[in-house]
Coordinates of C-alpha atoms in Angstrom, one line a residue:
M1 CA 0.0 0.0 0.0
K2 CA 2.8 2.4 0.9
R3 CA 4.6 1.7 -2.4
L4 CA 1.2 2.4 -4.3
L5 CA 0.7 5.7 -2.5
A6 CA 4.4 6.7 -3.3
V7 CA 3.8 6.0 -7.0
L8 CA 0.5 7.9 -7.1
C9 CA 2.2 10.9 -5.3
F10 CA 5.0 10.9 -7.8
T11 CA 2.7 10.7 -10.8
F12 CA 0.6 13.6 -9.4
L13 CA 3.7 15.7 -8.8
L14 CA 5.0 14.9 -12.3
Y15 CA 1.7 15.8 -13.9
S16 CA 1.6 19.0 -12.0
V17 CA 5.1 20.0 -13.1
M18 CA 4.4 19.0 -16.8
T19 CA 1.2 20.9 -16.9
S20 CA 2.4 24.0 -15.1
E21 CA 2.6 27.3 -17.1
P22 CA 6.4 27.7 -16.9
V23 CA 7.1 24.2 -18.1
N24 CA 4.5 24.6 -20.9
S25 CA 6.1 27.9 -22.0
Y26 CA 9.5 26.4 -22.0
I27 CA 8.5 23.4 -24.1
A28 CA 6.7 25.7 -26.5
S29 CA 9.7 27.9 -26.7
R30 CA 12.0 25.0 -27.5
K31 CA 9.6 23.7 -30.2
K32 CA 9.5 27.2 -31.8
D33 CA 13.3 27.4 -31.7
Q34 CA 13.5 24.0 -33.3
E35 CA 11.1 25.0 -36.0
T36 CA 13.0 28.3 -36.6
L37 CA 16.2 26.4 -36.8
Q38 CA 14.8 24.0 -39.3
T39 CA 13.4 26.8 -41.4
Q40 CA 16.6 28.7 -41.2
T41 CA 18.6 25.6 -42.3
V42 CA 16.4 25.1 -45.3
Q43 CA 16.8 28.7 -46.3
W44 CA 20.6 28.6 -45.9
E45 CA 20.7 25.4 -47.9
A46 CA 18.9 27.1 -50.7
K47 CA 21.2 30.1 -50.6
I48 CA 24.3 27.8 -50.7
K49 CA 22.9 25.9 -53.7
E50 CA 22.3 29.2 -55.5
L51 CA 25.8 30.3 -54.7
A52 CA 27.3 27.1 -55.9
R53 CA 26.0 27.8 -59.4
T54 CA 28.4 30.7 -59.8
K55 CA 31.1 29.8 -57.3
N56 CA 31.8 26.1 -58.2
V57 CA 34.6 25.5 -60.6
P58 CA 34.8 22.2 -62.4
P59 CA 38.1 20.2 -62.6
V60 CA 40.1 20.2 -65.8
D61 CA 41.3 16.9 -67.1
A62 CA 44.9 16.3 -68.2
R63 CA 45.3 16.0 -71.9
I64 CA 47.7 15.6 -74.9
D65 CA 47.8 18.9 -76.8
P66 CA 48.9 18.9 -80.4
I67 CA 51.4 21.7 -79.7
W68 CA 52.1 21.7 -76.0
K69 CA 52.0 17.8 -75.7
G70 CA 51.3 16.6 -72.1
I71 CA 49.3 19.1 -70.1
P72 CA 48.4 18.2 -66.5
G73 CA 44.9 18.6 -65.1
Y74 CA 43.8 21.1 -62.5
N75 CA 41.6 20.5 -59.5
G76 CA 38.0 21.9 -59.4
L77 CA 36.7 23.9 -56.4
V78 CA 33.2 23.3 -55.0
I79 CA 31.2 24.3 -52.0
D80 CA 30.9 21.7 -49.3
E81 CA 27.3 22.3 -48.4
E82 CA 27.1 20.1 -45.3
A83 CA 30.3 21.5 -43.8
S84 CA 29.2 25.0 -44.6
I85 CA 25.8 24.7 -42.9
K86 CA 27.5 23.1 -39.9
R87 CA 29.8 26.1 -39.5
M88 CA 26.9 28.6 -39.8
L89 CA 24.7 26.7 -37.4
H90 CA 27.6 26.9 -34.9
A91 CA 28.0 30.6 -35.5
G92 CA 24.3 31.1 -35.4
K93 CA 24.2 33.4 -38.5
W94 CA 24.5 33.4 -42.2
D95 CA 28.1 34.4 -43.1
E96 CA 29.5 33.8 -46.6
S97 CA 33.0 33.9 -45.2
L98 CA 32.2 30.7 -43.3
I99 CA 31.5 28.7 -46.5
V100 CA 33.8 25.7 -46.8
Y101 CA 35.3 24.8 -50.2
R102 CA 36.9 21.5 -51.2
E103 CA 39.0 20.5 -54.1
V104 CA 37.8 18.0 -56.7
E105 CA 40.4 16.1 -58.6
P106 CA 40.2 15.6 -62.5
S107 CA 38.9 12.3 -63.8
V108 CA 42.0 12.1 -66.0
Q109 CA 45.4 12.6 -64.5
I110 CA 48.7 13.1 -66.5
D111 CA 50.0 9.8 -65.3
Q112 CA 47.1 8.0 -66.9
L113 CA 48.0 9.4 -70.4
S114 CA 50.6 7.9 -72.8
P115 CA 54.1 9.2 -72.0
A116 CA 54.6 12.7 -73.5
P117 CA 57.0 15.6 -73.0
I118 CA 55.7 18.3 -70.8
Y119 CA 56.4 21.9 -71.7
R120 CA 54.1 23.7 -69.2
G121 CA 51.6 23.4 -66.3
N122 CA 47.9 23.8 -66.8
P123 CA 47.1 27.2 -68.2
A124 CA 44.4 27.7 -65.6
K125 CA 47.0 27.4 -62.7
P126 CA 48.5 30.8 -61.7
M127 CA 51.9 29.4 -60.9
V128 CA 55.2 29.3 -62.7
S129 CA 58.5 27.5 -62.0
I130 CA 62.2 28.4 -62.4
M131 CA 64.1 25.4 -63.8
I132 CA 68.0 25.6 -63.7
N133 CA 70.0 23.1 -65.7
V134 CA 73.4 22.5 -64.1
A135 CA 76.1 20.8 -66.2
W136 CA 79.1 23.0 -65.8
G137 CA 80.6 25.9 -63.7
N138 CA 79.8 26.8 -60.0
E139 CA 80.9 30.4 -59.9
Y140 CA 77.4 31.8 -60.1
L141 CA 75.6 29.1 -58.2
D142 CA 76.0 30.7 -54.8
S143 CA 74.6 34.0 -55.9
I144 CA 71.6 32.3 -57.5
L145 CA 70.9 30.3 -54.3
K146 CA 71.2 33.5 -52.1
T147 CA 68.7 35.3 -54.4
L148 CA 66.2 32.3 -54.2
E149 CA 66.6 32.3 -50.4
K150 CA 66.1 36.0 -50.1
E151 CA 63.0 35.9 -52.2
N152 CA 61.7 32.7 -50.5
V153 CA 61.5 30.9 -53.9
K154 CA 62.0 27.2 -54.4
A155 CA 63.3 26.2 -57.9
T156 CA 64.0 22.9 -59.6
F157 CA 67.6 22.1 -60.4
F158 CA 68.2 19.6 -63.1
L159 CA 71.7 18.1 -62.4
D160 CA 74.1 16.6 -65.0
G161 CA 75.3 13.3 -63.6
S162 CA 79.0 13.9 -64.3
W163 CA 78.8 17.4 -62.6
T164 CA 77.1 15.8 -59.6
K165 CA 79.9 13.2 -59.5
K166 CA 82.5 15.9 -59.5
Y167 CA 80.7 18.3 -57.1
P168 CA 78.6 16.2 -54.7
D169 CA 78.8 18.8 -52.0
E170 CA 77.3 21.4 -54.4
A171 CA 74.5 19.1 -55.1
K172 CA 73.9 18.6 -51.3
K173 CA 73.9 22.4 -50.9
I174 CA 71.0 22.7 -53.4
V175 CA 69.0 20.1 -51.6
Q176 CA 69.7 21.5 -48.1
A177 CA 68.4 24.9 -49.5
G178 CA 65.0 23.1 -50.0
H179 CA 65.1 23.0 -53.8
E180 CA 63.8 20.2 -56.0
I181 CA 66.3 18.0 -57.9
G182 CA 65.8 16.5 -61.4
S183 CA 68.0 14.6 -63.8
H184 CA 69.8 16.2 -66.8
A185 CA 71.4 13.0 -68.1
Y186 CA 75.0 12.0 -67.4
S187 CA 77.3 13.4 -70.1
H188 CA 75.0 16.0 -71.8
P189 CA 74.5 14.2 -75.0
N190 CA 71.9 14.6 -77.8
M191 CA 69.6 11.9 -76.4
S192 CA 67.8 11.3 -79.7
K193 CA 71.1 10.3 -81.4
L194 CA 71.8 7.5 -78.9
S195 CA 71.0 3.9 -79.0
L196 CA 68.4 2.6 -76.5
T197 CA 71.1 1.0 -74.4
R198 CA 72.9 4.4 -74.1
I199 CA 69.7 6.2 -73.4
E200 CA 69.0 3.9 -70.5
Q201 CA 72.6 4.2 -69.2
E202 CA 72.4 8.0 -69.3
I203 CA 69.2 7.9 -67.2
T204 CA 70.1 5.2 -64.7
K205 CA 73.7 6.3 -64.1
T206 CA 72.5 9.9 -63.4
N207 CA 69.8 8.7 -61.0
A208 CA 72.3 6.5 -59.2
V209 CA 74.8 9.4 -58.8
I210 CA 72.3 11.9 -57.7
T211 CA 70.8 9.4 -55.1
E212 CA 74.3 8.7 -53.8
A213 CA 75.2 12.4 -53.4
T214 CA 71.8 13.7 -52.1
G215 CA 69.7 10.7 -51.0
I216 CA 67.0 11.8 -53.6
T217 CA 65.8 9.8 -56.6
P218 CA 64.7 12.2 -59.3
T219 CA 61.2 12.0 -60.8
L220 CA 61.8 14.6 -63.5
F221 CA 64.1 14.5 -66.5
A222 CA 65.2 17.4 -68.6
P223 CA 67.0 16.2 -71.8
P224 CA 70.2 18.1 -72.5
S225 CA 69.7 20.8 -75.1
G226 CA 66.0 19.9 -75.3
D227 CA 66.9 17.1 -77.6
F228 CA 64.7 14.0 -77.4
D229 CA 62.5 11.6 -79.3
Q230 CA 59.7 9.3 -78.3
R231 CA 62.2 6.6 -77.4
V232 CA 63.8 8.9 -74.8
V233 CA 60.4 9.8 -73.3
N234 CA 59.4 6.2 -73.0
M235 CA 62.6 5.2 -71.4
A236 CA 62.4 8.0 -68.9
A237 CA 58.8 6.9 -68.1
R238 CA 60.1 3.4 -67.6
Y239 CA 62.1 4.8 -64.8
H240 CA 59.2 6.8 -63.4
L241 CA 60.6 10.1 -64.8
K242 CA 58.5 12.8 -66.5
T243 CA 60.3 14.4 -69.5
I244 CA 60.4 18.1 -68.9
L245 CA 61.0 20.8 -71.5
W246 CA 60.3 24.5 -71.0
T247 CA 57.8 27.3 -71.9
A248 CA 60.3 30.2 -71.8
D249 CA 64.0 30.1 -72.4
T250 CA 66.3 32.8 -71.1
V251 CA 69.0 31.7 -73.7
D252 CA 71.5 32.7 -71.0
W253 CA 74.2 30.3 -72.4
R254 CA 74.7 32.9 -75.2
K255 CA 75.7 35.4 -72.4
P256 CA 73.2 38.2 -73.3
S257 CA 73.1 41.4 -71.2
P258 CA 70.8 41.2 -68.2
E259 CA 68.4 43.5 -70.0
I260 CA 68.2 41.4 -73.1
W261 CA 67.9 38.3 -70.8
F262 CA 64.9 39.9 -69.1
R263 CA 63.2 41.1 -72.3
T264 CA 63.6 37.7 -73.9
V265 CA 61.8 35.8 -71.2
V266 CA 59.1 38.1 -69.8
P267 CA 56.6 38.0 -72.8
K268 CA 56.3 34.2 -72.3
I269 CA 55.6 34.3 -68.5
N270 CA 52.0 33.4 -67.8
N271 CA 50.0 30.6 -66.0
G272 CA 51.9 27.4 -65.8
A273 CA 55.1 28.6 -67.5
L274 CA 58.3 26.7 -66.9
I275 CA 61.3 29.1 -67.2
L276 CA 64.6 27.7 -68.3
M277 CA 67.9 29.0 -67.2
H278 CA 71.5 28.0 -66.2
P279 CA 73.9 29.2 -63.5
T280 CA 75.4 32.0 -65.6
S281 CA 76.4 35.6 -65.1
P282 CA 73.3 37.2 -66.7
T283 CA 71.0 34.9 -64.8
A284 CA 72.7 35.7 -61.5
E285 CA 72.2 39.5 -62.2
A286 CA 68.7 39.4 -63.8
L287 CA 67.0 36.8 -61.5
P288 CA 66.0 39.2 -58.8
R289 CA 64.2 41.4 -61.4
L290 CA 62.5 38.4 -62.9
I291 CA 61.2 37.2 -59.5
Q292 CA 59.9 40.7 -58.7
Y293 CA 58.1 40.8 -62.1
I294 CA 56.5 37.4 -61.5
K295 CA 55.2 38.5 -58.1
E296 CA 53.8 41.7 -59.5
K297 CA 51.9 39.6 -62.0
K298 CA 50.3 37.8 -59.0
L299 CA 51.7 34.5 -60.0
A300 CA 52.9 32.0 -57.4
L301 CA 56.4 30.6 -57.7
G302 CA 57.0 26.9 -57.0
T303 CA 59.0 23.9 -58.1
V304 CA 58.2 22.2 -61.3
S305 CA 56.5 19.4 -59.5
E306 CA 54.3 21.9 -57.7
T307 CA 53.4 23.7 -60.9
L308 CA 52.6 20.4 -62.7
S309 CA 50.4 19.1 -59.8
T310 CA 46.6 19.4 -59.9
R311 CA 46.4 21.3 -56.6
R312 CA 44.9 24.6 -56.8
V313 CA 46.7 27.9 -56.0
P314 CA 44.8 30.4 -53.9
P315 CA 44.6 33.9 -55.4
I316 CA 47.5 36.2 -54.5
E317 CA 46.3 39.5 -53.0

């Protein structure tokens, strides 16, 4: 009997609390808040979908161009609707700056295509690269490295195998400065004139020497003098090397004045450009001016691998 009375008392008290005006008001308020939140979420979802129509950028597939040959793809950029709504609900307000974007990779990547030489990055990517072929001479190398360090720029150095064998400490210095290393063959031959056996030897011997000196195995191959044929491209690909040419050539081996050096190259600097140079006197003198010009054009500067990657580059303010 006592237990029954206790249950009845508890039930009466619970009913009294649940039917009291403060509790009813609280429950009604919570329901209203929930309904408002649901309505607000639906409205924000609609606004985000509308924004996506103009803000979303589709990815660009890699392709073989009749002139530029292998052109890498470029990631798309789309609004992540779920993550964006979550951030706005947490903030309790609509704020376009809280919208979350994510990159979408192309369906076709450069590695899925037949081996082909690469002369440039994707023309939609606002990034360029400085590529420096090193086969002889060290007198201007330190000056170039100091300029790159001062300007906070990472370049790609394509090292000749015989040069690396002779100057392993110089090769290490380039790596320690944070630059990318590529292969420039072993003895600076015209690769298209070689037998398949010699082509393979030039590639494998250079890789071995560079790895021994720096601990790095190259993934990029710049044929000496830009001389190659499809056999060379295929052999490089066999050893997981992309064959790299250039978009803009400083022609610094002719020892032009720094002014002519600059005028020669700047008209060809645009999205995805690969800029060829060597450790020469005109390059050492004109490089700071070139870097400043590139920065003024709001182009990012990165290694060749970075320029050829599909990753997007944020706008430079």
